[in-house]
Short mmCIF file of C-alpha atoms in Angstrom, two decimals:
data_model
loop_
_atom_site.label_atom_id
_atom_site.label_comp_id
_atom_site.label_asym_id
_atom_site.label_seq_id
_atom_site.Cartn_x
_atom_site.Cartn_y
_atom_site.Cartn_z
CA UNK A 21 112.21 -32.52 -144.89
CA UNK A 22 111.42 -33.67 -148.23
CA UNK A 23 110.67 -37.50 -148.87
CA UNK A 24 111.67 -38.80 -151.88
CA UNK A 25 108.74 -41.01 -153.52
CA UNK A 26 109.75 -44.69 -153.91
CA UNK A 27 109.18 -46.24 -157.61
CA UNK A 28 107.06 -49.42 -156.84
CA UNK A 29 109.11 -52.56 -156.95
CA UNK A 30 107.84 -55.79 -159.22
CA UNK A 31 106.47 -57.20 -156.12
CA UNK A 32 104.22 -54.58 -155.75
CA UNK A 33 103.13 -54.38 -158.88
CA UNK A 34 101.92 -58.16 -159.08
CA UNK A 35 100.98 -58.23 -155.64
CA UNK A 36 98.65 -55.38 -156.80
CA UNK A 37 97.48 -57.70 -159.50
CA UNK A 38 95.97 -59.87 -156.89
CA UNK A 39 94.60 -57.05 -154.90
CA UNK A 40 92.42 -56.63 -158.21
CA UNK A 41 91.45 -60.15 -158.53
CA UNK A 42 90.18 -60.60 -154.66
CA UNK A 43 89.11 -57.30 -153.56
CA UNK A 44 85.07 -57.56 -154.21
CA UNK A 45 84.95 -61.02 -152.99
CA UNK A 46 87.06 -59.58 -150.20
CA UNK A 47 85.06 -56.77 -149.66
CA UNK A 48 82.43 -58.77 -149.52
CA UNK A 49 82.90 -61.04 -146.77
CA UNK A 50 84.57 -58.38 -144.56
CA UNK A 51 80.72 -56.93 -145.05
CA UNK A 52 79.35 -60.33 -144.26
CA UNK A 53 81.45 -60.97 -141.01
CA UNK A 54 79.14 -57.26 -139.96
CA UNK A 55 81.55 -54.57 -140.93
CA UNK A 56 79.66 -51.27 -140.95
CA UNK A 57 79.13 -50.39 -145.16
CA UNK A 58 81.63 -47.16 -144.61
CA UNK A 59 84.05 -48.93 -143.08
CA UNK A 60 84.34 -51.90 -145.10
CA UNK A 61 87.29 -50.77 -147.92
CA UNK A 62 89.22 -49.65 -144.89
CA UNK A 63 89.05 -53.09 -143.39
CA UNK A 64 89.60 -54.38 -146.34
CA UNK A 65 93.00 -52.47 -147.34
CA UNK A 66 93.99 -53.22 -144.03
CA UNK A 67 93.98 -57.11 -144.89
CA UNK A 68 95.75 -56.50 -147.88
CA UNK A 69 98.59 -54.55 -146.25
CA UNK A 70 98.73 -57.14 -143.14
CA UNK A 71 98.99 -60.00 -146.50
CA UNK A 72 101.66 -58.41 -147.85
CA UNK A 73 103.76 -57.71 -144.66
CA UNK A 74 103.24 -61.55 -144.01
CA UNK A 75 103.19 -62.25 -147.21
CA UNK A 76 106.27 -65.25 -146.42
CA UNK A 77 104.27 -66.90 -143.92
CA UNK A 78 101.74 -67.77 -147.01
CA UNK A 79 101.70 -71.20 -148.57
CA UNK A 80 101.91 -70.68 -151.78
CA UNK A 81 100.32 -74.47 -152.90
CA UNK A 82 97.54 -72.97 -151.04
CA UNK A 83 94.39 -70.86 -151.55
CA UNK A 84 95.55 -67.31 -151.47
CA UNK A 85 92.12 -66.21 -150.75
CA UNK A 86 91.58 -68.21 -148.13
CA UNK A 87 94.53 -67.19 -146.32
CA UNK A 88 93.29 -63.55 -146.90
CA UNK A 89 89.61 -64.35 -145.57
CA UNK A 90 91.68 -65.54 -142.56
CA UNK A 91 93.42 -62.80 -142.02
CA UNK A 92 89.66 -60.72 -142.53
CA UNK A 93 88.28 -62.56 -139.58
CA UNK A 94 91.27 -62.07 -137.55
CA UNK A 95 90.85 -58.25 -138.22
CA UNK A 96 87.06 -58.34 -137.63
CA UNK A 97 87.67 -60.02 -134.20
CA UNK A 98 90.27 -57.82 -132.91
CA UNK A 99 88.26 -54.64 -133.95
CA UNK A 100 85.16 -56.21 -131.92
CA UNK A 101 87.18 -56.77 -128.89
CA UNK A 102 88.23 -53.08 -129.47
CA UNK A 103 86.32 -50.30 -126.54
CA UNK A 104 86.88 -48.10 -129.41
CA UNK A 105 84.01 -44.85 -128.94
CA UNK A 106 83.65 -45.01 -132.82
CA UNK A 107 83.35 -48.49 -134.12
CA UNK A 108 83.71 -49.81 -137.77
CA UNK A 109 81.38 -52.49 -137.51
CA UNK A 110 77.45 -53.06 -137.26
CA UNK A 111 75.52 -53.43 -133.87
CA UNK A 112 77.61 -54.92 -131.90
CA UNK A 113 74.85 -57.76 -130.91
CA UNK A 114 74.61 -58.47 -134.68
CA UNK A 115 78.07 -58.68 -135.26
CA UNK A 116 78.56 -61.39 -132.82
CA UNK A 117 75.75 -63.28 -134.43
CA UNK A 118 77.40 -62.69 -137.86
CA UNK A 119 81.08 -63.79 -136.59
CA UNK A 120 79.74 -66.74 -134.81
CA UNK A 121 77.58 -67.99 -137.50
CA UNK A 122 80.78 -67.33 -139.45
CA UNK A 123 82.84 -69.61 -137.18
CA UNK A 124 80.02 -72.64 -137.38
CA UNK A 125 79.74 -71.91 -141.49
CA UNK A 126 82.74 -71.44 -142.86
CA UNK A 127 82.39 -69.21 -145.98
CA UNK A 128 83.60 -70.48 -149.61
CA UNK A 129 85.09 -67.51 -151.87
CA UNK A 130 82.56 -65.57 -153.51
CA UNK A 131 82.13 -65.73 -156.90
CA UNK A 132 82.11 -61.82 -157.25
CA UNK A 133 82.17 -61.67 -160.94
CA UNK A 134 79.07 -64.08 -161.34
CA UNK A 135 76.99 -62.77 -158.89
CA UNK A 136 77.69 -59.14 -159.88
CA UNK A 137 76.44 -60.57 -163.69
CA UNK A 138 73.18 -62.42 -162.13
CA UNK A 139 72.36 -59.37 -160.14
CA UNK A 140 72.86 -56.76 -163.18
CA UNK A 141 70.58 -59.36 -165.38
CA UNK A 142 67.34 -59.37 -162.43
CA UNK A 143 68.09 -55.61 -161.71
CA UNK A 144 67.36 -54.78 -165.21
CA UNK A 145 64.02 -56.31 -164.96
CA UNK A 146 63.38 -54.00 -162.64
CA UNK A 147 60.46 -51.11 -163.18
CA UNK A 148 62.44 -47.93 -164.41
CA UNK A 149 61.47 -45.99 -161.03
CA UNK A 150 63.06 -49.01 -158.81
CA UNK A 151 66.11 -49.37 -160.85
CA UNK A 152 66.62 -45.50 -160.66
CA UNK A 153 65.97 -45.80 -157.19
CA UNK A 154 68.12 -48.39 -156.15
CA UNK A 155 71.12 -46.55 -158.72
CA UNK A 156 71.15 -43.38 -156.72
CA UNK A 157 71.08 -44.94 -153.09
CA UNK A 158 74.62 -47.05 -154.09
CA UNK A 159 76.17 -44.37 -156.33
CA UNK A 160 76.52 -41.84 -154.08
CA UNK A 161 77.48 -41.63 -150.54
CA UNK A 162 74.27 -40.12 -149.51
CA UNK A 163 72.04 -42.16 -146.97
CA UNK A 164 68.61 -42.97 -147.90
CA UNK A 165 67.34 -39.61 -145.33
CA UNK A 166 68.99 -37.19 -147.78
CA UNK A 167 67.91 -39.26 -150.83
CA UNK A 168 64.52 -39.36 -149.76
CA UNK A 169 64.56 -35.46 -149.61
CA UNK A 170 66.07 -35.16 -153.24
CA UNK A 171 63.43 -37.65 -154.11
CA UNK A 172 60.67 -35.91 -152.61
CA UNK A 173 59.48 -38.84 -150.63
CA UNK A 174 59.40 -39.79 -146.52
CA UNK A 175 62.18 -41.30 -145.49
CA UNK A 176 60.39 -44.76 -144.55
CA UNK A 177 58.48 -44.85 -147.31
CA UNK A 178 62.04 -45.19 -148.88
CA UNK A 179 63.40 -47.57 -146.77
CA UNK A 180 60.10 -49.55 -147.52
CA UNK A 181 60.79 -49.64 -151.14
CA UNK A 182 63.95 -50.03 -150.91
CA UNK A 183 63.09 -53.09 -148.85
CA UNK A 184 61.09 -54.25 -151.53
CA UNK A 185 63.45 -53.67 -154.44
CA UNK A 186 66.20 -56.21 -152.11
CA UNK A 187 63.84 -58.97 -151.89
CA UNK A 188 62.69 -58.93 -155.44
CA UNK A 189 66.44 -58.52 -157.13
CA UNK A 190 67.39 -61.33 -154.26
CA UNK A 191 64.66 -63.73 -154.75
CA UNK A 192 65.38 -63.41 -158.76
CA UNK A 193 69.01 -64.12 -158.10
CA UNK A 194 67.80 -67.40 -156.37
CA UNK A 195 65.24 -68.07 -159.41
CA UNK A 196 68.13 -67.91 -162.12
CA UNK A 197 69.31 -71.13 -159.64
CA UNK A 198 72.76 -68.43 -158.51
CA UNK A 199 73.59 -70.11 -155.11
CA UNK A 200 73.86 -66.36 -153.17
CA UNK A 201 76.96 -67.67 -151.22
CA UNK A 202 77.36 -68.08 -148.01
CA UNK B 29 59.09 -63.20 -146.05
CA UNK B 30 56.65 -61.74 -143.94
CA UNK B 31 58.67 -61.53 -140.62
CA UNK B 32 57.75 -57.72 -140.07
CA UNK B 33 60.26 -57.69 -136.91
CA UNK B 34 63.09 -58.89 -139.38
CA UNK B 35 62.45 -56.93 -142.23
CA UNK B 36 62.27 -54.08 -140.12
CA UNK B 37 65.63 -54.23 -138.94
CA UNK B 38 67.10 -55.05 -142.07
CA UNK B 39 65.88 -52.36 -143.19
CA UNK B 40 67.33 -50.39 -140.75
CA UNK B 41 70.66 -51.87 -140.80
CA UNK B 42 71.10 -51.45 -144.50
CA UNK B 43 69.16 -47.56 -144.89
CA UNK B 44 68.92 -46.39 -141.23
CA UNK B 45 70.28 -46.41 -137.98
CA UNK B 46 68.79 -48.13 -135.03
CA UNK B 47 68.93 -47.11 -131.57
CA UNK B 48 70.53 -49.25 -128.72
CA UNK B 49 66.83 -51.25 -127.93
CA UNK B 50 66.05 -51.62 -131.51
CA UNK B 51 69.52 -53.22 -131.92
CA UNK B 52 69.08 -55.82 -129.26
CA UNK B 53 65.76 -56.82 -129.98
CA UNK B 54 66.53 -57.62 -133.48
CA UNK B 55 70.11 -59.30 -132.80
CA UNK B 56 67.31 -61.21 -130.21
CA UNK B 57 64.97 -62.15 -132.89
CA UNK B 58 68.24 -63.25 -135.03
CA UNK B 59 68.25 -65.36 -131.99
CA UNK B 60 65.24 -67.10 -131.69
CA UNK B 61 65.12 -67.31 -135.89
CA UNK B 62 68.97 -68.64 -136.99
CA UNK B 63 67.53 -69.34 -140.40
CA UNK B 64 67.14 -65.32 -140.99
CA UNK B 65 71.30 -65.11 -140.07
CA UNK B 66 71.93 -66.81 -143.36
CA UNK B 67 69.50 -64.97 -145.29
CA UNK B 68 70.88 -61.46 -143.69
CA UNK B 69 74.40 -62.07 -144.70
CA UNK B 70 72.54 -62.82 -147.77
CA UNK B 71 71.74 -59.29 -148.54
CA UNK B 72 75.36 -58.18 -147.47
CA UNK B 73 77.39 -59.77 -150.17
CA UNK B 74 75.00 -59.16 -152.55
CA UNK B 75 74.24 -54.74 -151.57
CA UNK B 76 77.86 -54.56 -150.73
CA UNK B 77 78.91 -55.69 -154.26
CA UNK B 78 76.47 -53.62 -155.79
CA UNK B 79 77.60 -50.54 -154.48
CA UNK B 80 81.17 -51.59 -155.60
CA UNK B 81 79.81 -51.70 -158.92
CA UNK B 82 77.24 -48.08 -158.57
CA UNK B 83 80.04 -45.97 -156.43
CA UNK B 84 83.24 -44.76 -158.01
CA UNK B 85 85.35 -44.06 -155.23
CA UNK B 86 84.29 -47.55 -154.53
CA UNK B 87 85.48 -49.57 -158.19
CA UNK B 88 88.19 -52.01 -158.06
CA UNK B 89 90.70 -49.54 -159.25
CA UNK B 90 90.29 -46.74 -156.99
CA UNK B 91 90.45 -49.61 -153.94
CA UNK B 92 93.78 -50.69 -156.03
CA UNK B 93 95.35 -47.52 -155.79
CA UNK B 94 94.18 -46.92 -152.41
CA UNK B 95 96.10 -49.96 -151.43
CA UNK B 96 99.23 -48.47 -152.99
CA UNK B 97 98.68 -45.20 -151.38
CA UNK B 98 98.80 -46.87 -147.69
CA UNK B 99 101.53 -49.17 -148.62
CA UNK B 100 103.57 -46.08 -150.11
CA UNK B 101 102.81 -44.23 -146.68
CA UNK B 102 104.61 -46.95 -144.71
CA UNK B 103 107.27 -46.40 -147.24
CA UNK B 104 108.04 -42.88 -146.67
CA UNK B 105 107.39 -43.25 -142.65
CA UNK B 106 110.29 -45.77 -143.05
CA UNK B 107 112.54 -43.22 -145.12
CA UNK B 108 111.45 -40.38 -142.67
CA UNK B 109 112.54 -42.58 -139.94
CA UNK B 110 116.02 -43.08 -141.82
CA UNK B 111 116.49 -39.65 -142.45
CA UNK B 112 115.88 -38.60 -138.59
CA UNK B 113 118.41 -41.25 -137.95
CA UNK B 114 120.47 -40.02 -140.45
CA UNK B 115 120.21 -36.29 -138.82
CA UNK B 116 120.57 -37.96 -135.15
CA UNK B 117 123.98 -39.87 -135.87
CA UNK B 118 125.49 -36.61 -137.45
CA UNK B 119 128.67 -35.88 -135.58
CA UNK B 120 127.47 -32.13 -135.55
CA UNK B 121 124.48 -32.54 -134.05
CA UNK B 122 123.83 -32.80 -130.62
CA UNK B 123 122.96 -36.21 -130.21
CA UNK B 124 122.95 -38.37 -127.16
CA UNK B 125 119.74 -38.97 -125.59
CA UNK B 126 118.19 -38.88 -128.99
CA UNK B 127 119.88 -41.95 -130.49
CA UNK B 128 117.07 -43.97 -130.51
CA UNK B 129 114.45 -41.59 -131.81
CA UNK B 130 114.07 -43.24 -135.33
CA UNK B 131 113.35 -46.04 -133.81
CA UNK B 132 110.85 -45.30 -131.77
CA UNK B 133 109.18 -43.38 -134.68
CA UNK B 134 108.69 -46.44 -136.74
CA UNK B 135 107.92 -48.55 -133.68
CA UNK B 136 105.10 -45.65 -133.46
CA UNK B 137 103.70 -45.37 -137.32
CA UNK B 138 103.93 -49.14 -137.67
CA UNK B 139 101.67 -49.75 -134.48
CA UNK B 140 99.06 -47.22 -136.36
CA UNK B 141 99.02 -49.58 -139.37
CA UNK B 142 98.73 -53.31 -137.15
CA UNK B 143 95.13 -54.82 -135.76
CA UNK B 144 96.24 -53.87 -132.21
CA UNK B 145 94.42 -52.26 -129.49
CA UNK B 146 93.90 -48.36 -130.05
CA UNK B 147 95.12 -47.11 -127.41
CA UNK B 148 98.27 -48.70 -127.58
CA UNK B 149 98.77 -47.49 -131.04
CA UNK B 150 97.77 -44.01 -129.86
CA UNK B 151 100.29 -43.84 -126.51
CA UNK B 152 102.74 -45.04 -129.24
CA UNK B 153 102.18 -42.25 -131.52
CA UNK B 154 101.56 -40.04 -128.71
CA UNK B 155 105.34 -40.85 -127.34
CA UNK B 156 106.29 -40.72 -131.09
CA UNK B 157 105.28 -37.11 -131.22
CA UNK B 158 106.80 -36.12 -127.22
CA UNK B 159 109.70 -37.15 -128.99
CA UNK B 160 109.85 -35.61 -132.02
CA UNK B 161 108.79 -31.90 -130.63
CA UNK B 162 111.52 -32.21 -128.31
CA UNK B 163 114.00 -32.70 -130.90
CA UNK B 164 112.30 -29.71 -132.55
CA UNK B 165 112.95 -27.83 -129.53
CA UNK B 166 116.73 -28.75 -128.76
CA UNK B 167 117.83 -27.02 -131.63
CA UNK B 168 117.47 -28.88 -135.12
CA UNK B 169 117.61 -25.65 -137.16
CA UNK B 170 116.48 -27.45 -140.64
CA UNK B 171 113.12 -28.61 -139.74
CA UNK B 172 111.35 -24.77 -140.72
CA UNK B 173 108.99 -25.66 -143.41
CA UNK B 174 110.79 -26.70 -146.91
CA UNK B 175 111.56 -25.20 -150.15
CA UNK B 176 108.43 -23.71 -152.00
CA UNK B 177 107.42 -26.18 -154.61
CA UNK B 178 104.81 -26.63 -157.16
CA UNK B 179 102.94 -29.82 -157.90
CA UNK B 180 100.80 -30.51 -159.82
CA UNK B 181 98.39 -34.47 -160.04
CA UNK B 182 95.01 -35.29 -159.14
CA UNK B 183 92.90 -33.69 -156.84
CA UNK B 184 91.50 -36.38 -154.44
CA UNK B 185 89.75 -36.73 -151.13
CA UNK B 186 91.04 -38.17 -148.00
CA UNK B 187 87.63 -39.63 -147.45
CA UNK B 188 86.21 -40.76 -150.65
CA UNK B 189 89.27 -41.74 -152.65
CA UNK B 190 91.76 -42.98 -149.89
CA UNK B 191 89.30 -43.84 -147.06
CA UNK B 192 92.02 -42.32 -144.60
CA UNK B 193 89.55 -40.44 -142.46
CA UNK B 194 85.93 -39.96 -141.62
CA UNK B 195 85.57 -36.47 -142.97
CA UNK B 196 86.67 -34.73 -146.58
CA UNK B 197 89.94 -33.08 -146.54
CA UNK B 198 91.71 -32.11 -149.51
CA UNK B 199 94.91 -33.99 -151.51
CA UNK B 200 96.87 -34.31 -154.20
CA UNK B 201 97.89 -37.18 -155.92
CA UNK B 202 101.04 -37.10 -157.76
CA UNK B 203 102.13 -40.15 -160.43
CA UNK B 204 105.44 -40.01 -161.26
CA UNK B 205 108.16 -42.57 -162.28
CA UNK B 206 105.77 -45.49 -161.91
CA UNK B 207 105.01 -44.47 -158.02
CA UNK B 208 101.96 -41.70 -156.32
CA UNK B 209 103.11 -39.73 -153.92
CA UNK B 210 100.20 -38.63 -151.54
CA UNK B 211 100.27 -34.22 -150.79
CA UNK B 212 98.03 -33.57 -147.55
CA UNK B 213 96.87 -30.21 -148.49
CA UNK B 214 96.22 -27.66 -145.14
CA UNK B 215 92.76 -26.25 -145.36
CA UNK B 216 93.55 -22.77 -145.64
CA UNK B 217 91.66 -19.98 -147.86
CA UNK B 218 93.98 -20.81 -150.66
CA UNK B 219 92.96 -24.38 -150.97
CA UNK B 220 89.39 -23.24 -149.65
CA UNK B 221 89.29 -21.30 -152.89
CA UNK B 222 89.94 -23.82 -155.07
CA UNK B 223 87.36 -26.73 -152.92
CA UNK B 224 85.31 -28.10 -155.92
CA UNK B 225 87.93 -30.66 -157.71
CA UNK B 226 88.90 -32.32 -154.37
CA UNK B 227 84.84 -33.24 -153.89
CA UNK B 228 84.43 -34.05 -157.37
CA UNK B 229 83.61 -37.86 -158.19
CA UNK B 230 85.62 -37.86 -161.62
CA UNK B 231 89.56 -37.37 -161.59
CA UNK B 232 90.35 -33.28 -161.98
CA UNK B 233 93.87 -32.42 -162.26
CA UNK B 234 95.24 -29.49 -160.03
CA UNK B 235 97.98 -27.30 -159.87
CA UNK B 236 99.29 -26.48 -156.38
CA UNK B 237 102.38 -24.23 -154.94
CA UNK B 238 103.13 -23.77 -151.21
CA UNK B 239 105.97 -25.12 -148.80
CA UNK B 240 105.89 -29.20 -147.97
CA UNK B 241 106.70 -30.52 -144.56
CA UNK B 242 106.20 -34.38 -143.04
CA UNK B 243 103.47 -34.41 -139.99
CA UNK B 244 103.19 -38.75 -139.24
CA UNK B 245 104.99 -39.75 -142.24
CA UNK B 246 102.60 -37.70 -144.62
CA UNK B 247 103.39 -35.37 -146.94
CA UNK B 248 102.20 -31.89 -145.89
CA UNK B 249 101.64 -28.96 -148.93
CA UNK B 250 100.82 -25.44 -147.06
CA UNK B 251 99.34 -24.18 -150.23
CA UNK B 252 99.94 -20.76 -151.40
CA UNK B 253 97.48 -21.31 -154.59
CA UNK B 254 96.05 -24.39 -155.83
CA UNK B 255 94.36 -24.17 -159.67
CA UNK B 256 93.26 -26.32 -162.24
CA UNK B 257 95.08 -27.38 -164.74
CA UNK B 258 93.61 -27.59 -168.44
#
């Protein structure tokens, strides 16, 4: 039976224009509240399509991404509560940490754009090796076990470096005075 | 920071995998040290929006027309559910205790799409598909596989590109009139043939012929041959 595709309507379109605009800060905070990293643009989509159902409940004098960060910790809670055999979140005993710490501190938006901008500035201090290190890890899907093979090292030697790389980039974030929110 | 115990686990949460002790005796010393909960959701804003910015399938756009790709799914499970409806109310078909199908359809795909325990949406779809291979079976003549067609759009992943499932498997994204239209592609040695542009990380167009079906609301292509396109 074939299905005709349906042309996109103008609501789409602009409500696709504020997909753009709040997706990494989005994406972000789902990963925040302890999504697992693989899961976390699944989550994600799956706040924007639960928005837009909804999308008349929303006040629209109000802070559009706060309603969706709502709607994010709604999601995050239900798939906790979820007996599912294959989550799509961290540990769960670090997730409830994460969610209640969430609760108790209430997240502002984050500033993607700025942060992404601080963090590209400190990475690029970086030694040549570290910043080619920490490029392949995050621009492929491979895990830091098959990295380390391509790489020729142990895998927790690695890990260790990559450790090291976090705290430097994160501590020169904090330096340049960013506030890294929450 | 010299907390070995923390950095440990961090390190394992964001590079490795930890096994059920590790897990609880690093939520435990998340515990006892509340001031290393801020600093670990620290490091997962700021690692998850770098690998926005280092992966791809992960930019802004490709989440953007992921989006669309979901939302156009519910779309054509809503027009497949019509159309069964459609076939269902026909006086020349035998009807009756099957009046009520496209409902239950949608009722099924829309509990796949809302935050609701999985099991429910899985009896749902489970019903859903009772329902629809005993229509199959009482004699709807038309649903053999369709026309053979050729298509031709991107090659994509199901994994990668529209984070549908946990493993690769092959489609083809087809812009047309403003909209994409999603083609599931069977894995037979036709598309095996042709694997490379559906793993690749940079947009390859594809050519594709075979017959088309719906299976969930999703476009099926049983492809005869699938090519690149110059």
């Amino acid at each position: 039976m074939p299905i005709e595709p349906h042309p996109i309507p103008a609501e789409v379109e602009s409500f696709g224009a504020l997909v753009r605009e709040h997706q990494a800060g989005l994406r972000a905070f789902i990963r925040m509240l302890g999504a697992d990293a693989a899961s976390v643009d699944d989550l994600a989509q799956e706040v924007f399509l639960v928005a837009w159902r909804r999308l008349a409940d929303f006040d629209s004098g109000t802070d559009f991404g706060k309603w969706l960060r709502g709607i994010a910790r709604h999601l995050v809670t239900n798939e906790r509560r979820k007996e599912a055999r294959r989550s799509r979140l961290l540990p769960f005993a670090v997730t409830d940490l994460l969610l209640h710490q969430a609760d108790h501190d209430p997240a502002e938006s984050v500033d993607a754009r700025r942060l992404v901008s601080v963090m590209q500035e400190c990475v690029a201090q970086l030694p040549s090796r570290q910043r080619e290190v920490l490029q392949r890890r995050y621009a492929s899907s491979e895990n830091a076990t098959a990295l380390a093979r391509e790489l020729r090292m142990r895998a927790d030697t690695l890990r260790q470096m990559l450790l090291r790389i976090r705290v430097v980039v994160k501590d020169c974030i904090q330096r340049k005075t960013v506030e890294v929110r929450p | 920071m010299t907390d070995e115990i923390y950095e440990r686990g961090l390190s394992q949460l964001l590079d490795g995998e930890m096994t059920p002790a590790e897990e609880a005796a690093f939520a435990a010393h998340l515990r006892d040290h509340p001031e290393l909960i801020r600093d670990l959701r620290q490091h997962l804003v700021l690692w998850e929006l770098w690998s926005q910015q280092q992966a791809p399938e992960r930019s802004a756009q490709a989440f953007a027309d992921s989006w669309q790709t979901r939302l156009a799914a519910e779309g054509n499970a809503e027009a497949f559910c019509r159309a069964v409806e459609a076939r269902v109310a026909a006086p020349d078909q035998p009807a009756g205790r099957l009046t009520n199908l496209g409902e239950t359809v949608r009722r099924a795909l829309r509990s796949l799409w809302l935050p609701r325990p999985r099991w429910a949406a899985l009896a749902s779809a489970a019903a859903a598909l009772v329902l629809v291979v005993g229509y199959l079976l009482v004699g709807a003549a038309s649903t053999s596989a369709g026309p053979i067609v050729t298509i031709e759009g991107e090659a994509i992943c199901t994994r990668c590109i529209l984070h549908e499932t946990h493993d690769c498997r092959p489609a083809v994204r087809v812009a047309a009139g403003g909209t994409a239209q999603i083609y599931y592609l069977s894995e037979n040695p036709a598309v095996k043939q042709c694997h490379a542009p559906f793993c690749s990380k940079e947009p390859v167009r594809v050519r594709a012929t075979g017959t088309t079906s719906v299976d969930h609301g999703h476009l099926r292509l049983e492809a005869t041959a699938v090519a690149r396109t110059p």
